[in-house]
Coordinates of C-alpha atoms in Angstrom, one line a residue:
X1 CA -2.9 -46.9 -57.6
X2 CA -4.2 -43.9 -56.0
X3 CA -1.2 -42.3 -56.1
X4 CA -1.2 -42.6 -59.8
X5 CA -4.5 -41.7 -60.3
X6 CA -3.4 -38.5 -59.0
X7 CA -0.4 -37.7 -60.7
X8 CA -2.2 -38.4 -63.9
X9 CA -4.3 -34.9 -63.0
X10 CA -1.6 -33.1 -61.8
X11 CA -0.5 -30.5 -64.3
X12 CA 3.3 -29.8 -64.4
X13 CA 4.6 -26.1 -63.6
X14 CA 8.2 -25.1 -63.8
X15 CA 9.4 -22.4 -61.3
X16 CA 9.7 -19.5 -64.1
X17 CA 6.3 -20.3 -65.9
X18 CA 4.4 -20.1 -62.3
X19 CA 5.9 -17.0 -61.6
X20 CA 4.7 -15.6 -65.2
X21 CA 1.3 -17.4 -64.6
X22 CA 1.2 -16.1 -61.2
X23 CA 1.2 -12.4 -62.7
X24 CA -1.2 -12.9 -65.4
X25 CA -3.9 -15.4 -63.3
X26 CA -3.8 -13.3 -59.9
X27 CA -7.3 -11.6 -59.3
X28 CA -5.5 -9.1 -57.4
X29 CA -3.3 -8.1 -60.2
X30 CA -6.2 -8.1 -62.4
X31 CA -8.4 -5.7 -59.9
X32 CA -5.4 -3.2 -59.7
X33 CA -5.0 -2.9 -63.5
X34 CA -8.6 -2.1 -63.6
X35 CA -8.1 0.4 -60.7
X36 CA -5.4 2.0 -63.0
X37 CA -7.3 2.1 -66.1
X38 CA -9.8 3.9 -64.2
X39 CA -7.4 6.6 -62.9
X40 CA -6.3 7.1 -66.2
X41 CA -9.6 7.7 -67.5
X42 CA -10.7 10.1 -65.0
X43 CA -7.1 12.0 -65.4
X44 CA -8.6 13.7 -68.8
X45 CA -10.9 15.5 -67.3
X46 CA -9.2 16.4 -64.1
X47 CA -8.5 20.2 -65.0
X48 CA -11.7 20.6 -67.2
X49 CA -14.2 23.5 -66.2
X50 CA -17.2 22.5 -63.9
X51 CA -20.3 22.3 -66.1
X52 CA -22.6 25.1 -66.7
X53 CA -25.0 25.8 -64.6
X54 CA -28.7 26.6 -66.5
X55 CA -31.5 28.6 -64.5
X56 CA -35.0 29.9 -65.5
X57 CA -37.6 31.9 -63.1
X58 CA -39.5 34.9 -63.0
X59 CA -38.4 38.4 -61.5
X60 CA -40.1 41.0 -60.2
X61 CA -43.8 39.6 -60.3
X62 CA -46.1 41.9 -58.4
X63 CA -47.9 39.8 -55.7
X64 CA -49.9 43.0 -54.1
X65 CA -51.9 45.8 -55.5
X66 CA -53.6 46.2 -59.2
X67 CA -51.3 44.4 -60.8
X68 CA -50.9 40.9 -58.6
X69 CA -49.8 38.0 -60.6
X70 CA -49.9 39.8 -64.1
X71 CA -46.7 39.3 -66.1
X72 CA -47.3 42.5 -68.4
X73 CA -48.3 45.3 -65.8
X74 CA -44.8 46.5 -64.6
X75 CA -41.6 47.4 -66.2
X76 CA -39.4 45.4 -64.2
X77 CA -41.5 42.2 -64.4
X78 CA -40.0 39.5 -66.6
X79 CA -39.4 35.8 -67.6
X80 CA -35.6 34.9 -67.5
X81 CA -33.5 32.2 -68.8
X82 CA -29.6 32.2 -68.3
X83 CA -26.6 30.3 -68.5
X84 CA -23.7 30.6 -65.6
X85 CA -20.3 29.6 -65.9
X86 CA -17.9 29.0 -63.1
X87 CA -14.1 29.4 -63.9
X88 CA -11.8 27.7 -60.8
X89 CA -8.5 29.8 -60.8
X90 CA -5.9 28.4 -63.0
X91 CA -3.5 27.4 -59.7
X92 CA -6.7 24.9 -58.4
X93 CA -7.0 23.6 -61.9
X94 CA -3.0 22.4 -62.2
X95 CA -3.2 21.2 -58.9
X96 CA -6.5 19.0 -59.6
X97 CA -4.0 17.7 -62.7
X98 CA -1.5 16.9 -59.9
X99 CA -4.1 14.8 -58.2
X100 CA -5.0 13.0 -61.1
X101 CA -1.4 12.5 -62.2
X102 CA -0.4 11.3 -58.4
X103 CA -3.3 8.9 -58.4
X104 CA -2.1 7.5 -61.2
X105 CA 1.3 6.8 -60.3
X106 CA 0.0 5.3 -57.0
X107 CA -2.3 2.9 -59.0
X108 CA 0.7 2.0 -61.0
X109 CA 2.7 1.5 -57.7
X110 CA 0.0 -0.4 -56.6
X111 CA -0.2 -2.5 -59.5
X112 CA 3.7 -3.2 -59.2
X113 CA 3.3 -4.1 -55.6
X114 CA 0.4 -6.6 -56.4
X115 CA 2.7 -8.1 -59.1
X116 CA 5.8 -8.3 -56.8
X117 CA 3.5 -10.1 -54.2
X118 CA 1.9 -12.4 -56.3
X119 CA 5.4 -13.4 -57.7
X120 CA 6.9 -13.7 -54.2
X121 CA 4.0 -15.9 -53.0
X122 CA 3.8 -18.2 -56.3
X123 CA 7.9 -18.7 -56.1
X124 CA 7.3 -19.7 -52.4
X125 CA 4.8 -22.3 -52.8
X126 CA 6.3 -23.8 -55.7
X127 CA 9.8 -24.1 -53.9
X128 CA 7.9 -26.2 -51.2
X129 CA 6.1 -28.2 -53.7
X130 CA 9.2 -29.1 -55.4
X131 CA 11.0 -30.2 -52.2
X132 CA 7.9 -32.3 -50.6
X133 CA 7.8 -34.0 -53.6
X134 CA 11.3 -35.0 -53.4
X135 CA 11.1 -35.7 -50.1
X136 CA 8.2 -38.1 -50.6
X137 CA 10.4 -40.1 -53.5
X138 CA 13.2 -40.4 -50.5
X139 CA 10.5 -41.9 -48.1
X140 CA 9.0 -44.1 -50.8
X141 CA 12.4 -45.7 -51.8
X142 CA 13.2 -46.0 -48.0
X143 CA 10.0 -47.9 -47.6
X144 CA 10.6 -50.2 -50.7
X145 CA 14.1 -51.0 -49.6
X146 CA 12.6 -52.3 -45.7
X147 CA 9.8 -53.7 -47.5
X148 CA 12.2 -56.0 -49.6
X149 CA 13.9 -56.9 -46.3
X150 CA 10.4 -57.7 -44.4
X151 CA 10.1 -61.0 -45.4
X152 CA 13.6 -62.0 -44.6
X153 CA 12.7 -60.8 -41.1
X154 CA 10.1 -63.1 -40.8
X155 CA 11.8 -66.1 -42.6
X156 CA 14.5 -65.5 -39.7
X157 CA 11.7 -65.3 -37.0
X158 CA 10.6 -68.6 -38.1
X159 CA 13.7 -70.3 -38.6
X160 CA 14.4 -69.6 -34.8
X161 CA 17.6 -67.3 -36.2
X162 CA 16.2 -64.1 -34.9
X163 CA 14.0 -63.0 -31.8
X164 CA 10.2 -62.6 -32.1
X165 CA 10.6 -59.1 -31.0
X166 CA 12.8 -58.2 -34.0
X167 CA 9.9 -58.6 -36.5
X168 CA 8.1 -55.7 -33.9
X169 CA 11.1 -53.3 -34.1
X170 CA 11.2 -53.8 -37.9
X171 CA 7.3 -52.7 -38.3
X172 CA 8.4 -50.1 -35.8
X173 CA 11.2 -48.9 -38.3
X174 CA 7.8 -49.2 -41.3
X175 CA 5.9 -46.8 -38.9
X176 CA 8.2 -44.3 -38.1
X177 CA 8.9 -43.6 -42.2
X178 CA 5.1 -43.7 -42.6
X179 CA 4.8 -41.2 -40.1
X180 CA 6.7 -39.1 -41.8
X181 CA 5.2 -39.9 -45.2
X182 CA 2.1 -38.6 -43.8
X183 CA 3.6 -35.2 -42.8
X184 CA 5.3 -35.1 -46.2
X185 CA 2.0 -35.7 -48.1
X186 CA 0.0 -32.6 -46.0
X187 CA 2.5 -30.6 -46.9
X188 CA 2.7 -31.5 -50.5
X189 CA -1.1 -31.0 -50.4
X190 CA -0.9 -27.6 -48.7
X191 CA 1.9 -26.4 -51.0
X192 CA -0.6 -27.4 -54.1
X193 CA -2.9 -25.4 -52.5
X194 CA -1.2 -22.6 -52.0
X195 CA 0.5 -22.6 -55.3
X196 CA -3.1 -23.0 -57.1
X197 CA -4.3 -19.8 -55.3
X198 CA -1.4 -17.7 -57.5
X199 CA -1.8 -19.7 -61.0
X200 CA -5.2 -21.2 -61.0
X201 CA -4.1 -24.8 -61.5
X202 CA -5.9 -27.8 -59.8
X203 CA -3.3 -30.4 -58.0
X204 CA -0.1 -28.4 -60.0
X205 CA 3.2 -30.8 -59.9
X206 CA 6.4 -28.5 -59.3
X207 CA 9.0 -29.8 -62.3
X208 CA 12.2 -28.7 -63.7
X209 CA 15.0 -27.2 -61.7
X210 CA 15.0 -25.2 -58.7
X211 CA 15.9 -21.3 -58.5
X212 CA 19.7 -21.6 -57.7
X213 CA 21.0 -20.9 -54.0
X214 CA 23.4 -18.3 -54.6
X215 CA 22.7 -14.5 -54.5
X216 CA 24.5 -11.3 -55.5
X217 CA 24.4 -9.4 -52.2
X218 CA 25.8 -6.2 -53.4
X219 CA 23.3 -5.9 -56.1
X220 CA 20.8 -6.8 -54.2
X221 CA 21.4 -3.8 -51.8
X222 CA 21.7 -1.1 -54.4
X223 CA 17.9 -1.8 -55.5
X224 CA 16.4 -1.2 -51.9
X225 CA 15.5 2.3 -52.8
X226 CA 13.8 0.8 -55.9
X227 CA 11.6 -1.9 -54.2
X228 CA 7.9 -1.7 -55.2
X229 CA 7.4 -0.9 -51.3
X230 CA 9.2 2.3 -51.4
X231 CA 7.8 3.1 -54.6
X232 CA 4.4 2.9 -53.2
X233 CA 5.3 5.0 -50.3
X234 CA 6.7 7.6 -52.8
X235 CA 4.0 7.6 -54.4
X236 CA 1.6 8.4 -51.3
X237 CA 4.0 11.3 -50.6
X238 CA 3.0 12.9 -54.4
X239 CA -0.5 12.4 -53.5
X240 CA -0.2 14.2 -50.2
X241 CA 2.0 17.1 -52.0
X242 CA -0.8 17.4 -54.7
X243 CA -3.3 17.5 -52.0
X244 CA -1.3 20.8 -50.4
X245 CA -1.1 22.2 -53.4
X246 CA -4.7 22.4 -54.0
X247 CA -5.4 23.7 -50.3
X248 CA -3.0 26.8 -51.4
X249 CA -5.1 27.4 -54.6
X250 CA -7.9 28.1 -52.3
X251 CA -6.4 31.8 -51.4
X252 CA -6.8 32.4 -55.4
X253 CA -10.1 33.8 -56.6
X254 CA -12.2 31.9 -58.8
X255 CA -14.5 33.7 -61.7
X256 CA -17.7 33.5 -62.8
X257 CA -19.7 34.4 -66.0
X258 CA -23.4 34.8 -65.9
X259 CA -25.8 35.6 -69.3
X260 CA -29.0 35.5 -69.0
X261 CA -32.3 36.7 -71.1
X262 CA -35.2 38.6 -69.7
X263 CA -38.6 38.4 -71.6
X264 CA -41.2 41.0 -70.8
X265 CA -44.5 42.9 -72.1
X266 CA -43.6 44.1 -75.6
X267 CA -44.3 47.4 -74.8
X268 CA -41.2 47.5 -72.6
X269 CA -39.0 45.4 -74.7
X270 CA -36.8 42.2 -73.8
X271 CA -33.5 42.3 -71.7
X272 CA -30.1 40.8 -72.0
X273 CA -27.8 40.7 -68.8
X274 CA -24.0 40.0 -68.7
X275 CA -22.6 39.8 -65.2
X276 CA -19.2 38.7 -63.8
X277 CA -18.4 37.2 -60.1
X278 CA -15.5 36.9 -58.4
X279 CA -14.5 35.0 -55.0
X280 CA -13.0 37.1 -52.0
X281 CA -10.5 34.8 -49.9
X282 CA -10.9 36.8 -47.0
X283 CA -10.3 36.0 -43.7
X284 CA -7.8 33.0 -44.6
X285 CA -6.4 32.7 -41.2
X286 CA -10.1 31.0 -40.2
X287 CA -10.6 29.5 -43.6
X288 CA -7.8 28.7 -45.9
X289 CA -4.9 28.8 -43.7
X290 CA -6.0 25.8 -41.4
X291 CA -6.8 23.4 -44.4
X292 CA -3.3 24.4 -46.1
X293 CA -1.4 23.5 -42.8
X294 CA -3.4 20.3 -42.5
X295 CA -2.3 19.1 -45.7
X296 CA 1.0 20.2 -45.5
X297 CA 1.4 18.4 -42.3
X298 CA 0.2 14.9 -44.1
X299 CA 2.7 16.1 -47.1
X300 CA 5.1 15.7 -44.2
X301 CA 3.8 12.7 -42.4
X302 CA 4.0 10.9 -45.9
X303 CA 7.4 11.8 -46.6
X304 CA 8.4 10.8 -42.9
X305 CA 6.8 7.4 -43.8
X306 CA 8.4 7.0 -46.4
X307 CA 12.0 7.6 -45.0
X308 CA 10.7 4.9 -42.1
X309 CA 9.9 2.5 -44.8
X310 CA 12.9 2.4 -46.2
X311 CA 14.9 2.0 -43.0
X312 CA 12.7 -0.8 -42.2
X313 CA 13.4 -2.3 -45.9
X314 CA 17.3 -2.1 -44.9
X315 CA 16.6 -3.7 -41.7
X316 CA 14.6 -6.2 -43.2
X317 CA 17.0 -7.2 -45.7
X318 CA 19.9 -7.5 -43.6
X319 CA 17.7 -10.1 -41.6
X320 CA 16.6 -11.8 -44.9
X321 CA 20.3 -12.2 -45.6
X322 CA 21.4 -13.2 -42.3
X323 CA 18.8 -16.0 -42.5
X324 CA 19.7 -16.9 -45.9
X325 CA 23.8 -17.7 -45.1
X326 CA 22.6 -19.3 -41.8
X327 CA 20.7 -21.8 -43.8
X328 CA 23.5 -22.2 -46.8
X329 CA 25.6 -23.1 -43.9
X330 CA 23.3 -25.3 -42.2
X331 CA 22.6 -27.3 -45.6
X332 CA 26.1 -27.5 -46.7
X333 CA 27.6 -28.8 -43.6
X334 CA 24.9 -31.7 -43.4
X335 CA 25.4 -32.6 -47.1
X336 CA 29.5 -32.3 -46.9
X337 CA 29.5 -33.9 -43.2
X338 CA 26.5 -35.9 -42.3
X339 CA 25.2 -37.5 -45.3
X340 CA 28.6 -39.2 -46.2
X341 CA 28.4 -40.8 -42.6
X342 CA 25.1 -41.9 -42.8
X343 CA 25.7 -43.6 -46.6
X344 CA 28.8 -45.0 -45.3
X345 CA 26.9 -46.8 -42.1
X346 CA 24.3 -47.9 -44.6
X347 CA 26.8 -49.6 -46.8
X348 CA 28.6 -50.9 -44.0
X349 CA 25.5 -52.6 -42.2
X350 CA 24.4 -54.3 -45.4
X351 CA 28.2 -55.6 -46.2
X352 CA 28.1 -56.7 -42.5
X353 CA 24.7 -58.9 -42.6
X354 CA 26.1 -60.0 -46.1
X355 CA 28.8 -61.3 -44.2
X356 CA 26.5 -62.6 -41.4
X357 CA 28.4 -60.2 -38.9
X358 CA 25.1 -58.1 -38.5
X359 CA 21.5 -58.4 -37.8
X360 CA 19.0 -57.3 -40.4
X361 CA 17.8 -54.6 -37.6
X362 CA 20.9 -53.2 -37.7
X363 CA 20.5 -52.5 -41.4
X364 CA 16.9 -51.6 -41.5
X365 CA 18.1 -49.1 -38.6
X366 CA 20.8 -47.6 -40.9
X367 CA 18.5 -47.5 -44.1
X368 CA 15.7 -45.6 -42.2
X369 CA 18.3 -43.3 -40.8
X370 CA 19.7 -42.4 -44.0
X371 CA 16.1 -41.4 -45.3
X372 CA 15.2 -39.5 -42.4
X373 CA 18.8 -37.8 -42.7
X374 CA 18.2 -37.2 -46.5
X375 CA 14.6 -35.8 -45.6
X376 CA 16.2 -33.5 -43.2
X377 CA 19.2 -32.3 -45.5
X378 CA 16.2 -31.9 -48.4
X379 CA 14.5 -29.2 -45.5
X380 CA 17.7 -27.6 -45.4
X381 CA 18.4 -27.1 -48.7
X382 CA 14.6 -25.8 -49.1
X383 CA 15.3 -23.3 -46.6
X384 CA 18.3 -22.1 -48.5
X385 CA 16.8 -22.0 -51.8
X386 CA 13.5 -20.2 -50.3
X387 CA 15.7 -17.7 -48.4
X388 CA 17.7 -17.2 -52.0
X389 CA 14.2 -16.7 -53.6
X390 CA 13.0 -14.4 -51.3
X391 CA 15.9 -12.3 -51.4
X392 CA 15.9 -12.3 -55.4
X393 CA 12.2 -11.7 -55.7
X394 CA 11.9 -9.1 -52.5
X395 CA 14.5 -6.8 -53.5
X396 CA 15.0 -7.4 -57.2
X397 CA 11.3 -7.4 -58.4
X398 CA 11.4 -3.9 -60.3
X399 CA 14.1 -5.6 -62.5
X400 CA 12.0 -8.6 -63.7

């Protein structure tokens, strides 16, 4: 009854549906989307001129002598109001626009990487849930078959045709399968919790067909340079190069324009002043050059990190490929060789028992052994499917 009640609250989710939902429901993905939108908003103002400065004050006010603190006694004294506009050099403005564009590229790469990680996590969780459900069905079926034979064992003991100890062995076989079922229930609950993290569904139930076990190795290998993690590393290189361009722009002069109006005593008349300014990037060896060298070193480091990340990804791909091949071989070997033997044994023991040539305990042991082998084969199949899905999701995410 508890199992039926929990199943009634479960929401069925297919594999492809889980992958799509992971991209839309994951908070980390939404956070990256907001960060990308913020970078795009900032980029519009990246190469704009800085705000003008308004200033006001009193110039040349005497503080001693007969005209002390009087605004209208001396010619130079005036109340002045002015506006000043700084004009950075064009290279600096272009560099700031380049940094904004590089930040957008980086935020875009982070969003793609977040979607990639969400799909990868949801895919693995769904596969684990699907196979834990199948394994639970196998365990329940075995318990049902053994349960049908328990009354026969009790009758045989009561009739004296079987030893009393055989009933204990039957109970032990039941406990062995129940222990396995308890472990499988924990695996299912853990998989449900992990899948719910990505798709916001309480107590999901995996339905539909599992993803295929085959992969296109050469196609996957050809996509390594376009992996989301490599794209993220490329975006970091662009950021570092844009900052190096900004550092180099410091060696070019900036400009400034100053316009002011001075109000004086009417006897002297008001005045207007227009001034221009230019920065002098002298002593570059102690000022600009060290910053340029540091920024260029950061850019070179980012390029080296990108190259190293590609090598790491290539090695990871070969390792994942080897894991998939190994899991596939083990699963095929168990399916083609071990499973037929276990099924034949169970059938033969049933036939022998019906003919009176085998003990009931032998039949129960054969049922238990077959169930445990089927669960083991499901685990091997799960490892194969997960390895194949991991290859497709990890190394083809940009195509999806």
